[in-house]
PDB file of C-alpha atoms in Angstrom:
ATOM      1  CA  MET A 194      38.298 -28.624 108.673  1.00 41.00           C
ATOM      2  CA  PHE A 195      40.110 -25.630 110.203  1.00 41.00           C
ATOM      3  CA  LEU A 196      43.772 -25.349 111.126  1.00 41.00           C
ATOM      4  CA  TRP A 197      45.315 -22.433 113.026  1.00 44.00           C
ATOM      5  CA  PHE A 198      48.985 -21.936 112.475  1.00 43.00           C
ATOM      6  CA  VAL A 199      51.076 -19.132 113.980  1.00 38.00           C
ATOM      7  CA  CYS A 200      54.210 -18.217 112.057  1.00 36.00           C
ATOM      8  CA  CYS A 201      56.646 -15.380 111.794  1.00 32.00           C
ATOM      9  CA  LEU A 202      58.330 -13.481 108.938  1.00 31.00           C
ATOM     10  CA  VAL A 203      61.664 -11.732 108.896  1.00 28.00           C
ATOM     11  CA  VAL A 204      60.060  -8.532 110.189  1.00 29.00           C
ATOM     12  CA  ALA A 205      57.622 -10.299 112.486  1.00 33.00           C
ATOM     13  CA  ARG A 206      57.965 -12.386 115.609  1.00 34.00           C
ATOM     14  CA  LEU A 207      56.146 -15.526 116.675  1.00 37.00           C
ATOM     15  CA  ILE A 208      52.984 -14.980 118.687  1.00 43.00           C
ATOM     16  CA  SER A 209      53.306 -17.066 121.849  1.00 42.00           C
ATOM     17  CA  ALA A 210      50.384 -18.209 123.942  1.00 37.00           C
ATOM     18  CA  SER A 211      51.357 -15.816 126.774  1.00 33.00           C
ATOM     19  CA  ASP A 212      51.872 -12.875 124.405  1.00 44.00           C
ATOM     20  CA  GLU A 213      48.727 -13.380 122.391  1.00 58.00           C
ATOM     21  CA  ARG A 214      46.087 -10.804 123.237  1.00 68.00           C
ATOM     22  CA  CYS A 215      43.565 -11.393 120.426  1.00 78.00           C
ATOM     23  CA  SER A 216      40.814 -13.950 120.669  1.00 77.00           C
ATOM     24  CA  LYS A 217      40.646 -17.031 118.498  1.00 81.00           C
ATOM     25  CA  PRO A 218      40.039 -16.002 114.859  1.00 82.00           C
ATOM     26  CA  PRO A 219      36.711 -16.806 113.181  1.00 82.00           C
ATOM     27  CA  GLN A 220      36.549 -20.155 111.460  1.00 84.00           C
ATOM     28  CA  VAL A 221      36.622 -20.455 107.639  1.00 87.00           C
ATOM     29  CA  ASP A 222      36.093 -24.021 106.464  1.00 89.00           C
ATOM     30  CA  ASN A 223      38.756 -25.696 104.347  1.00 90.00           C
ATOM     31  CA  SER A 224      41.356 -23.050 105.159  1.00 88.00           C
ATOM     32  CA  ILE A 225      44.548 -22.421 107.106  1.00 88.00           C
ATOM     33  CA  PHE A 226      44.881 -19.220 109.172  1.00 87.00           C
ATOM     34  CA  ILE A 227      48.356 -17.688 109.447  1.00 86.00           C
ATOM     35  CA  ALA A 228      48.881 -14.947 112.069  1.00 83.00           C
ATOM     36  CA  MET A 229      51.848 -12.562 112.455  1.00 83.00           C
ATOM     37  CA  LYS A 230      52.854  -9.596 114.568  1.00 81.00           C
ATOM     38  CA  GLU A 231      54.691  -6.642 113.048  1.00 77.00           C
ATOM     39  CA  GLU A 232      55.445  -3.331 114.762  1.00 72.00           C
ATOM     40  CA  GLY A 233      52.804  -4.013 117.393  1.00 71.00           C
ATOM     41  CA  GLN A 234      50.081  -4.801 114.814  1.00 78.00           C
ATOM     42  CA  ILE A 235      48.655  -8.329 114.724  1.00 82.00           C
ATOM     43  CA  SER A 236      47.242  -9.505 111.399  1.00 84.00           C
ATOM     44  CA  GLY A 237      46.241 -12.778 109.845  1.00 86.00           C
ATOM     45  CA  ILE A 238      45.403 -14.296 106.460  1.00 87.00           C
ATOM     46  CA  TYR A 239      43.321 -17.263 105.355  1.00 88.00           C
ATOM     47  CA  SER A 240      44.724 -19.677 102.758  1.00 86.00           C
ATOM     48  CA  CYS A 241      42.526 -22.381 101.237  1.00 88.00           C
ATOM     49  CA  ILE A 242      43.704 -25.988 101.255  1.00 88.00           C
ATOM     50  CA  LYS A 243      44.484 -27.811  98.025  1.00 86.00           C
ATOM     51  CA  GLY A 244      41.482 -28.303  95.778  1.00 87.00           C
ATOM     52  CA  TYR A 245      39.777 -25.111  97.038  1.00 91.00           C
ATOM     53  CA  HIS A 246      39.990 -21.478  96.021  1.00 90.00           C
ATOM     54  CA  LEU A 247      39.472 -18.324  98.060  1.00 88.00           C
ATOM     55  CA  VAL A 248      36.442 -16.155  97.436  1.00 87.00           C
ATOM     56  CA  GLY A 249      36.360 -12.765  99.188  1.00 85.00           C
ATOM     57  CA  LYS A 250      38.907 -10.958 101.343  1.00 83.00           C
ATOM     58  CA  GLY A 251      41.129 -13.303 103.353  1.00 82.00           C
ATOM     59  CA  THR A 252      43.136 -10.769 105.444  1.00 84.00           C
ATOM     60  CA  LEU A 253      42.106  -9.876 109.053  1.00 83.00           C
ATOM     61  CA  PHE A 254      43.414  -7.443 111.696  1.00 85.00           C
ATOM     62  CA  CYS A 255      43.222  -7.484 115.464  1.00 84.00           C
ATOM     63  CA  ASN A 256      41.639  -4.183 116.522  1.00 78.00           C
ATOM     64  CA  ALA A 257      42.055  -2.063 119.649  1.00 73.00           C
ATOM     65  CA  PHE A 258      39.396  -4.114 121.426  1.00 75.00           C
ATOM     66  CA  ASP A 259      41.477  -7.272 120.925  1.00 76.00           C
ATOM     67  CA  GLU A 260      38.950  -8.599 118.438  1.00 78.00           C
ATOM     68  CA  TRP A 261      39.464  -9.790 114.888  1.00 81.00           C
ATOM     69  CA  THR A 262      37.727  -7.966 112.072  1.00 79.00           C
ATOM     70  CA  VAL A 263      34.921  -9.978 110.515  1.00 75.00           C
ATOM     71  CA  PRO A 264      36.210 -12.094 107.590  1.00 70.00           C
ATOM     72  CA  THR A 265      34.503 -12.097 104.201  1.00 74.00           C
ATOM     73  CA  ALA A 266      36.501 -15.030 102.833  1.00 85.00           C
ATOM     74  CA  THR A 267      35.179 -18.480 102.010  1.00 88.00           C
ATOM     75  CA  CYS A 268      36.921 -21.470 100.447  1.00 91.00           C
ATOM     76  CA  HIS A 269      35.050 -23.017  97.538  1.00 90.00           C
ATOM     77  CA  LEU A 270      35.683 -26.402  96.018  1.00 92.00           C
ATOM     78  CA  GLY A 271      37.865 -26.300  92.901  1.00 91.00           C
ATOM     79  CA  HIS A 272      41.302 -24.802  92.352  1.00 91.00           C
ATOM     80  CA  CYS A 273      39.760 -21.997  90.217  1.00 91.00           C
ATOM     81  CA  PRO A 274      36.296 -20.402  90.276  1.00 91.00           C
ATOM     82  CA  ASN A 275      33.660 -22.064  88.133  1.00 90.00           C
ATOM     83  CA  PRO A 276      33.581 -20.545  84.625  1.00 92.00           C
ATOM     84  CA  VAL A 277      30.633 -18.367  83.575  1.00 92.00           C
ATOM     85  CA  LEU A 278      29.301 -17.338  80.146  1.00 94.00           C
ATOM     86  CA  SER A 279      25.986 -15.542  79.560  1.00 94.00           C
ATOM     87  CA  ASN A 280      24.095 -16.453  76.359  1.00 96.00           C
ATOM     88  CA  GLY A 281      26.499 -19.324  75.757  1.00 95.00           C
ATOM     89  CA  LYS A 282      27.704 -22.731  76.973  1.00 94.00           C
ATOM     90  CA  PHE A 283      30.988 -24.384  77.939  1.00 93.00           C
ATOM     91  CA  ASN A 284      32.370 -27.767  78.959  1.00 90.00           C
ATOM     92  CA  TYR A 285      34.717 -28.451  81.872  1.00 86.00           C
ATOM     93  CA  SER A 286      35.340 -31.025  84.624  1.00 85.00           C
ATOM     94  CA  TRP A 287      34.288 -30.266  88.202  1.00 85.00           C
ATOM     95  CA  PRO A 288      35.851 -29.632  90.617  1.00 89.00           C
ATOM     96  CA  VAL A 289      38.383 -27.592  88.701  1.00 90.00           C
ATOM     97  CA  LYS A 290      42.018 -28.597  89.095  1.00 90.00           C
ATOM     98  CA  VAL A 291      45.259 -26.853  88.115  1.00 91.00           C
ATOM     99  CA  SER A 292      45.850 -26.855  84.323  1.00 92.00           C
ATOM    100  CA  ASP A 293      42.230 -27.768  83.570  1.00 93.00           C
ATOM    101  CA  LYS A 294      40.887 -26.164  80.368  1.00 94.00           C
ATOM    102  CA  VAL A 295      37.417 -25.034  79.430  1.00 95.00           C
ATOM    103  CA  THR A 296      36.035 -24.267  75.951  1.00 95.00           C
ATOM    104  CA  PHE A 297      33.235 -21.784  75.142  1.00 96.00           C
ATOM    105  CA  MET A 298      30.486 -21.565  72.517  1.00 95.00           C
ATOM    106  CA  CYS A 299      27.726 -18.959  72.031  1.00 96.00           C
ATOM    107  CA  ASN A 300      24.022 -19.538  71.466  1.00 95.00           C
ATOM    108  CA  ASP A 301      22.346 -18.809  68.127  1.00 92.00           C
ATOM    109  CA  TYR A 302      22.178 -15.113  67.119  1.00 91.00           C
ATOM    110  CA  TYR A 303      25.192 -14.386  69.348  1.00 95.00           C
ATOM    111  CA  ILE A 304      28.852 -14.062  68.429  1.00 94.00           C
ATOM    112  CA  LEU A 305      31.877 -14.888  70.613  1.00 95.00           C
ATOM    113  CA  LYS A 306      34.059 -11.936  71.598  1.00 93.00           C
ATOM    114  CA  GLY A 307      37.361 -13.075  73.092  1.00 94.00           C
ATOM    115  CA  SER A 308      39.154 -16.399  73.418  1.00 95.00           C
ATOM    116  CA  SER A 309      37.235 -19.642  72.844  1.00 95.00           C
ATOM    117  CA  TRP A 310      39.174 -21.359  75.679  1.00 96.00           C
ATOM    118  CA  SER A 311      40.737 -20.662  79.091  1.00 96.00           C
ATOM    119  CA  GLN A 312      42.994 -22.575  81.548  1.00 96.00           C
ATOM    120  CA  CYS A 313      43.143 -22.745  85.369  1.00 94.00           C
ATOM    121  CA  LEU A 314      46.495 -21.454  86.678  1.00 94.00           C
ATOM    122  CA  GLU A 315      48.425 -22.061  89.897  1.00 91.00           C
ATOM    123  CA  ASN A 316      47.342 -18.680  91.304  1.00 90.00           C
ATOM    124  CA  HIS A 317      43.658 -19.743  91.145  1.00 91.00           C
ATOM    125  CA  THR A 318      42.844 -17.602  88.104  1.00 92.00           C
ATOM    126  CA  TRP A 319      41.771 -18.362  84.525  1.00 95.00           C
ATOM    127  CA  ALA A 320      43.798 -17.255  81.503  1.00 96.00           C
ATOM    128  CA  PRO A 321      42.993 -16.015  78.926  1.00 96.00           C
ATOM    129  CA  PRO A 322      40.039 -14.146  80.480  1.00 95.00           C
ATOM    130  CA  PHE A 323      36.539 -15.487  79.865  1.00 95.00           C
ATOM    131  CA  PRO A 324      34.937 -14.260  76.602  1.00 96.00           C
ATOM    132  CA  ILE A 325      31.462 -12.777  76.213  1.00 95.00           C
ATOM    133  CA  CYS A 326      28.619 -13.656  73.842  1.00 96.00           C
ATOM    134  CA  LYS A 327      27.425 -10.496  72.100  1.00 94.00           C
ATOM    135  CA  SER A 328      24.224 -10.199  70.111  1.00 94.00           C
ATOM    136  CA  ARG A 329      24.640 -10.086  66.330  1.00 94.00           C
ATOM    137  CA  ASP A 330      22.312  -7.086  66.333  1.00 95.00           C
ATOM    138  CA  CYS A 331      23.855  -3.665  66.889  1.00 94.00           C
ATOM    139  CA  ASP A 332      23.235  -1.209  69.691  1.00 92.00           C
ATOM    140  CA  PRO A 333      21.427   2.012  68.662  1.00 93.00           C
ATOM    141  CA  PRO A 334      24.007   4.232  66.901  1.00 93.00           C
ATOM    142  CA  GLU A 335      25.171   7.536  68.335  1.00 93.00           C
ATOM    143  CA  ASN A 336      24.429  10.960  66.878  1.00 94.00           C
ATOM    144  CA  PRO A 337      27.368  13.249  66.066  1.00 95.00           C
ATOM    145  CA  ALA A 338      27.253  16.825  67.305  1.00 95.00           C
ATOM    146  CA  HIS A 339      25.061  18.860  64.898  1.00 96.00           C
ATOM    147  CA  GLY A 340      24.098  15.660  63.062  1.00 96.00           C
ATOM    148  CA  TYR A 341      21.596  12.809  62.974  1.00 96.00           C
ATOM    149  CA  PHE A 342      20.959   9.489  61.260  1.00 96.00           C
ATOM    150  CA  LYS A 343      18.061   7.942  59.372  1.00 95.00           C
ATOM    151  CA  GLY A 344      17.162   4.291  59.909  1.00 93.00           C
ATOM    152  CA  ARG A 345      15.155   2.347  62.489  1.00 90.00           C
ATOM    153  CA  ASN A 346      16.382  -1.208  62.007  1.00 92.00           C
ATOM    154  CA  PHE A 347      19.566  -2.127  63.891  1.00 94.00           C
ATOM    155  CA  THR A 348      19.589  -5.878  63.226  1.00 93.00           C
ATOM    156  CA  SER A 349      22.579  -7.575  61.614  1.00 92.00           C
ATOM    157  CA  GLY A 350      22.830  -6.529  57.952  1.00 93.00           C
ATOM    158  CA  SER A 351      20.734  -3.353  58.345  1.00 95.00           C
ATOM    159  CA  ASN A 352      21.910   0.084  57.128  1.00 96.00           C
ATOM    160  CA  ILE A 353      21.709   3.665  58.375  1.00 96.00           C
ATOM    161  CA  THR A 354      22.709   7.013  56.835  1.00 96.00           C
ATOM    162  CA  TYR A 355      24.135  10.057  58.635  1.00 97.00           C
ATOM    163  CA  TYR A 356      23.278  13.691  57.833  1.00 97.00           C
ATOM    164  CA  CYS A 357      24.350  17.083  59.174  1.00 96.00           C
ATOM    165  CA  GLU A 358      22.337  20.144  60.151  1.00 95.00           C
ATOM    166  CA  GLU A 359      22.197  23.142  57.821  1.00 93.00           C
ATOM    167  CA  GLY A 360      25.491  24.997  57.797  1.00 93.00           C
ATOM    168  CA  TYR A 361      27.566  21.854  58.491  1.00 96.00           C
ATOM    169  CA  ARG A 362      29.275  19.322  56.223  1.00 95.00           C
ATOM    170  CA  LEU A 363      29.696  15.604  56.952  1.00 96.00           C
ATOM    171  CA  MET A 364      33.229  14.344  57.592  1.00 95.00           C
ATOM    172  CA  GLY A 365      33.530  10.563  57.425  1.00 94.00           C
ATOM    173  CA  THR A 366      31.413   7.691  56.098  1.00 94.00           C
ATOM    174  CA  PRO A 367      27.691   8.594  55.806  1.00 95.00           C
ATOM    175  CA  ASP A 368      26.415   5.050  55.116  1.00 96.00           C
ATOM    176  CA  GLN A 369      27.035   2.354  57.746  1.00 95.00           C
ATOM    177  CA  GLN A 370      25.993  -1.279  58.132  1.00 96.00           C
ATOM    178  CA  CYS A 371      25.519  -3.511  61.168  1.00 95.00           C
ATOM    179  CA  ILE A 372      27.833  -6.537  60.866  1.00 93.00           C
ATOM    180  CA  ASP A 373      27.930  -9.123  63.677  1.00 90.00           C
ATOM    181  CA  GLY A 374      26.939  -6.646  66.364  1.00 92.00           C
ATOM    182  CA  GLU A 375      29.238  -3.818  65.249  1.00 92.00           C
ATOM    183  CA  TRP A 376      28.750  -0.810  62.936  1.00 94.00           C
ATOM    184  CA  ASN A 377      31.283  -1.176  60.134  1.00 94.00           C
ATOM    185  CA  SER A 378      32.604   2.421  60.256  1.00 93.00           C
ATOM    186  CA  ASP A 379      33.576   4.997  62.842  1.00 94.00           C
ATOM    187  CA  LEU A 380      31.080   7.659  63.857  1.00 95.00           C
ATOM    188  CA  PRO A 381      31.322  10.583  61.375  1.00 96.00           C
ATOM    189  CA  SER A 382      31.443  14.217  62.464  1.00 96.00           C
ATOM    190  CA  CYS A 383      29.776  17.420  61.287  1.00 96.00           C
ATOM    191  CA  GLU A 384      32.121  20.305  60.512  1.00 95.00           C
ATOM    192  CA  LEU A 385      31.006  23.933  60.442  1.00 95.00           C
ATOM    193  CA  ILE A 386      31.084  25.431  56.928  1.00 93.00           C
ATOM    194  CA  GLN A 387      33.231  28.567  57.072  1.00 88.00           C
ATOM    195  CA  GLU A 388      31.777  31.602  55.251  1.00 81.00           C
ATOM    196  CA  ALA A 389      33.998  33.440  52.761  1.00 75.00           C
ATOM    197  CA  PRO A 390      35.432  36.654  54.270  1.00 75.00           C
ATOM    198  CA  LYS A 391      33.653  39.819  53.151  1.00 72.00           C
ATOM    199  CA  PRO A 392      35.759  42.244  51.055  1.00 69.00           C
ATOM    200  CA  THR A 393      37.176  45.192  52.954  1.00 67.00           C
ATOM    201  CA  ALA A 394      35.819  48.617  51.969  1.00 62.00           C
ATOM    202  CA  PRO A 395      38.489  50.503  49.989  1.00 59.00           C
ATOM    203  CA  THR A 396      40.068  53.662  51.423  1.00 58.00           C
ATOM    204  CA  LYS A 397      39.764  57.060  49.799  1.00 53.00           C
ATOM    205  CA  TYR A 398      43.113  56.526  48.114  1.00 51.00           C
ATOM    206  CA  GLY A 399      41.988  53.120  46.904  1.00 52.00           C
ATOM    207  CA  LYS A 400      38.750  54.533  45.496  1.00 53.00           C
ATOM    208  CA  ALA A 401      40.651  57.213  43.629  1.00 50.00           C
ATOM    209  CA  LEU A 402      43.106  54.724  42.236  1.00 49.00           C
ATOM    210  CA  LEU A 403      40.260  52.420  41.199  1.00 52.00           C
ATOM    211  CA  ALA A 404      38.459  55.226  39.420  1.00 53.00           C
ATOM    212  CA  PHE A 405      41.644  56.190  37.615  1.00 50.00           C
ATOM    213  CA  GLN A 406      42.228  52.615  36.470  1.00 54.00           C
ATOM    214  CA  GLU A 407      38.654  52.252  35.228  1.00 53.00           C
ATOM    215  CA  ASN A 408      38.833  55.470  33.216  1.00 58.00           C
ATOM    216  CA  LYS A 409      42.212  55.286  31.523  1.00 58.00           C
ATOM    217  CA  ASP A 410      40.637  55.895  28.054  1.00 67.00           C
ATOM    218  CA  LEU A 411      38.614  58.833  29.369  1.00 66.00           C
ATOM    219  CA  CYS A 412      41.710  60.489  30.771  1.00 70.00           C
ATOM    220  CA  LYS A 413      43.527  60.077  27.491  1.00 73.00           C
ATOM    221  CA  ALA A 414      40.556  61.536  25.586  1.00 67.00           C
ATOM    222  CA  ILE A 415      40.527  64.600  27.845  1.00 71.00           C
ATOM    223  CA  GLN A 416      44.263  65.104  27.303  1.00 74.00           C
ATOM    224  CA  ASP A 417      43.837  64.889  23.518  1.00 71.00           C
ATOM    225  CA  PHE A 418      40.896  67.307  23.651  1.00 69.00           C
ATOM    226  CA  ILE A 419      42.857  69.938  25.607  1.00 74.00           C
ATOM    227  CA  LYS A 420      45.782  69.590  23.206  1.00 74.00           C
ATOM    228  CA  ARG A 421      43.629  70.134  20.111  1.00 73.00           C
ATOM    229  CA  LEU A 422      41.822  73.034  21.800  1.00 68.00           C
ATOM    230  CA  THR A 423      45.173  74.745  22.432  1.00 74.00           C
ATOM    231  CA  GLU A 424      46.239  74.242  18.813  1.00 71.00           C
ATOM    232  CA  THR A 425      43.085  76.001  17.475  1.00 71.00           C
ATOM    233  CA  GLY A 426      43.605  79.033  19.723  1.00 70.00           C
ATOM    234  CA  LEU A 427      39.985  79.005  20.915  1.00 67.00           C
ATOM    235  CA  THR A 428      38.717  79.453  24.440  1.00 71.00           C
ATOM    236  CA  MET A 429      36.395  77.177  26.325  1.00 72.00           C
ATOM    237  CA  GLU A 430      33.564  79.735  26.018  1.00 76.00           C
ATOM    238  CA  GLU A 431      33.819  79.712  22.246  1.00 73.00           C
ATOM    239  CA  LEU A 432      33.807  75.925  22.206  1.00 68.00           C
ATOM    240  CA  LYS A 433      30.788  75.845  24.496  1.00 75.00           C
ATOM    241  CA  HIS A 434      28.901  78.205  22.175  1.00 74.00           C
ATOM    242  CA  THR A 435      29.758  76.055  19.148  1.00 74.00           C
ATOM    243  CA  LEU A 436      28.547  72.898  20.878  1.00 74.00           C
ATOM    244  CA  GLU A 437      25.259  74.559  21.812  1.00 79.00           C
ATOM    245  CA  MET A 438      24.767  75.586  18.194  1.00 78.00           C
ATOM    246  CA  LYS A 439      25.535  72.048  17.038  1.00 75.00           C
ATOM    247  CA  LYS A 440      23.002  70.700  19.517  1.00 76.00           C
ATOM    248  CA  ALA A 441      20.343  73.179  18.276  1.00 77.00           C
ATOM    249  CA  GLU A 442      21.068  72.236  14.686  1.00 75.00           C
ATOM    250  CA  LEU A 443      20.635  68.525  15.407  1.00 74.00           C
ATOM    251  CA  LYS A 444      17.347  69.167  17.174  1.00 72.00           C
ATOM    252  CA  GLY A 445      16.178  71.341  14.242  1.00 68.00           C
ATOM    253  CA  LYS A 446      16.962  68.624  11.692  1.00 65.00           C
ATOM    254  CA  LYS A 447      15.096  66.099  13.799  1.00 63.00           C
ATOM    255  CA  CYS A 448      11.906  68.108  14.184  1.00 62.00           C
ATOM    256  CA  CYS A 449      11.981  70.201  10.963  1.00 59.00           C
ATOM    257  CA  PRO A 450      14.047  68.443   8.266  1.00 56.00           C
ATOM    258  CA  ASN A 451      12.995  70.984   5.532  1.00 57.00           C
ATOM    259  CA  ILE A 452      14.393  73.975   7.408  1.00 49.00           C
ATOM    260  CA  VAL A 453      18.109  74.571   7.130  1.00 48.00           C
ATOM    261  CA  ALA A 454      19.694  76.983   9.600  1.00 45.00           C
ATOM    262  CA  LYS A 455      21.932  79.675   8.170  1.00 48.00           C
ATOM    263  CA  LYS A 456      25.313  80.130   9.660  1.00 45.00           C
ATOM    264  CA  THR A 457      27.267  83.224   8.899  1.00 45.00           C
ATOM    265  CA  GLY A 458      30.096  85.273  10.274  1.00 49.00           C
ATOM    266  CA  HIS A 459      31.679  84.102  13.495  1.00 50.00           C
ATOM    267  CA  ARG A 460      29.627  80.898  13.618  1.00 48.00           C
ATOM    268  CA  ASP A 461      30.938  79.736  10.205  1.00 52.00           C
ATOM    269  CA  THR A 462      34.484  80.360  11.390  1.00 53.00           C
ATOM    270  CA  LEU A 463      33.994  78.185  14.468  1.00 50.00           C
ATOM    271  CA  LYS A 464      32.430  75.458  12.347  1.00 51.00           C
ATOM    272  CA  ASN A 465      35.384  75.429   9.996  1.00 56.00           C
ATOM    273  CA  LYS A 466      37.820  75.168  12.865  1.00 53.00           C
ATOM    274  CA  PHE A 467      35.984  72.187  14.438  1.00 50.00           C
ATOM    275  CA  SER A 468      34.716  70.562  11.261  1.00 53.00           C
ATOM    276  CA  SER A 469      37.120  67.689  11.748  1.00 52.00           C
ATOM    277  CA  TRP A 470      35.767  67.097  15.281  1.00 51.00           C
ATOM    278  CA  PHE A 471      32.180  66.422  14.239  1.00 49.00           C
TER     279      PHE A 471
END
């Protein structure tokens, strides 16, 4: 059955038999062809009759050779396309009519993702969209940058564990489980471990200040020593000589305990002055 109607829109004018320059359009069974002329361009569209739905592109144009472009449209029985569901089954009445509903169910070891039903609408489409049947097993997991996982079984209920390369720390959930075709946590990431900044070398001023702080007691001892030296009225040379004598005396006692060195004159005087120091 093929009907050819010529109509006009507000911006188009009716194509008369004398004005028509294009040949008869190709036939599409169970359809109506509507042609129009607008701004010198002749076009046409196929519309399926009631109980059929359009599959393909239904719009044609008359080219410069006064020929219609080849149509890709066909009109199939049923107001909406037949439902499809891989790895599952459904029940519906054929041919499909407006407002008809279809229900879906998945095979064993598959889980339904989407709506379990759909309805044929006036515009020849199904709503909600058809669901899919997804395996209960999970797809192989991804590896984060600078990371990896351990585990070879991806079936439902199996577990894997994520690790990071040396120098990186794991951010997220390390242990994940396959539940009804989906891993139960988001993919973790591996974050670079930042090294502690190295201390800056102190300046000359800093070194001097540090040395002064570490030797506060030494500085005070030197100040006390110079003060006591001034009070005795002795010079540094005399003190040096006394210290050398004290050192020799200690060595003599260590090696020859029975020999006692005699100290007379100037040496005894120095000893008396510094007796409280030793």
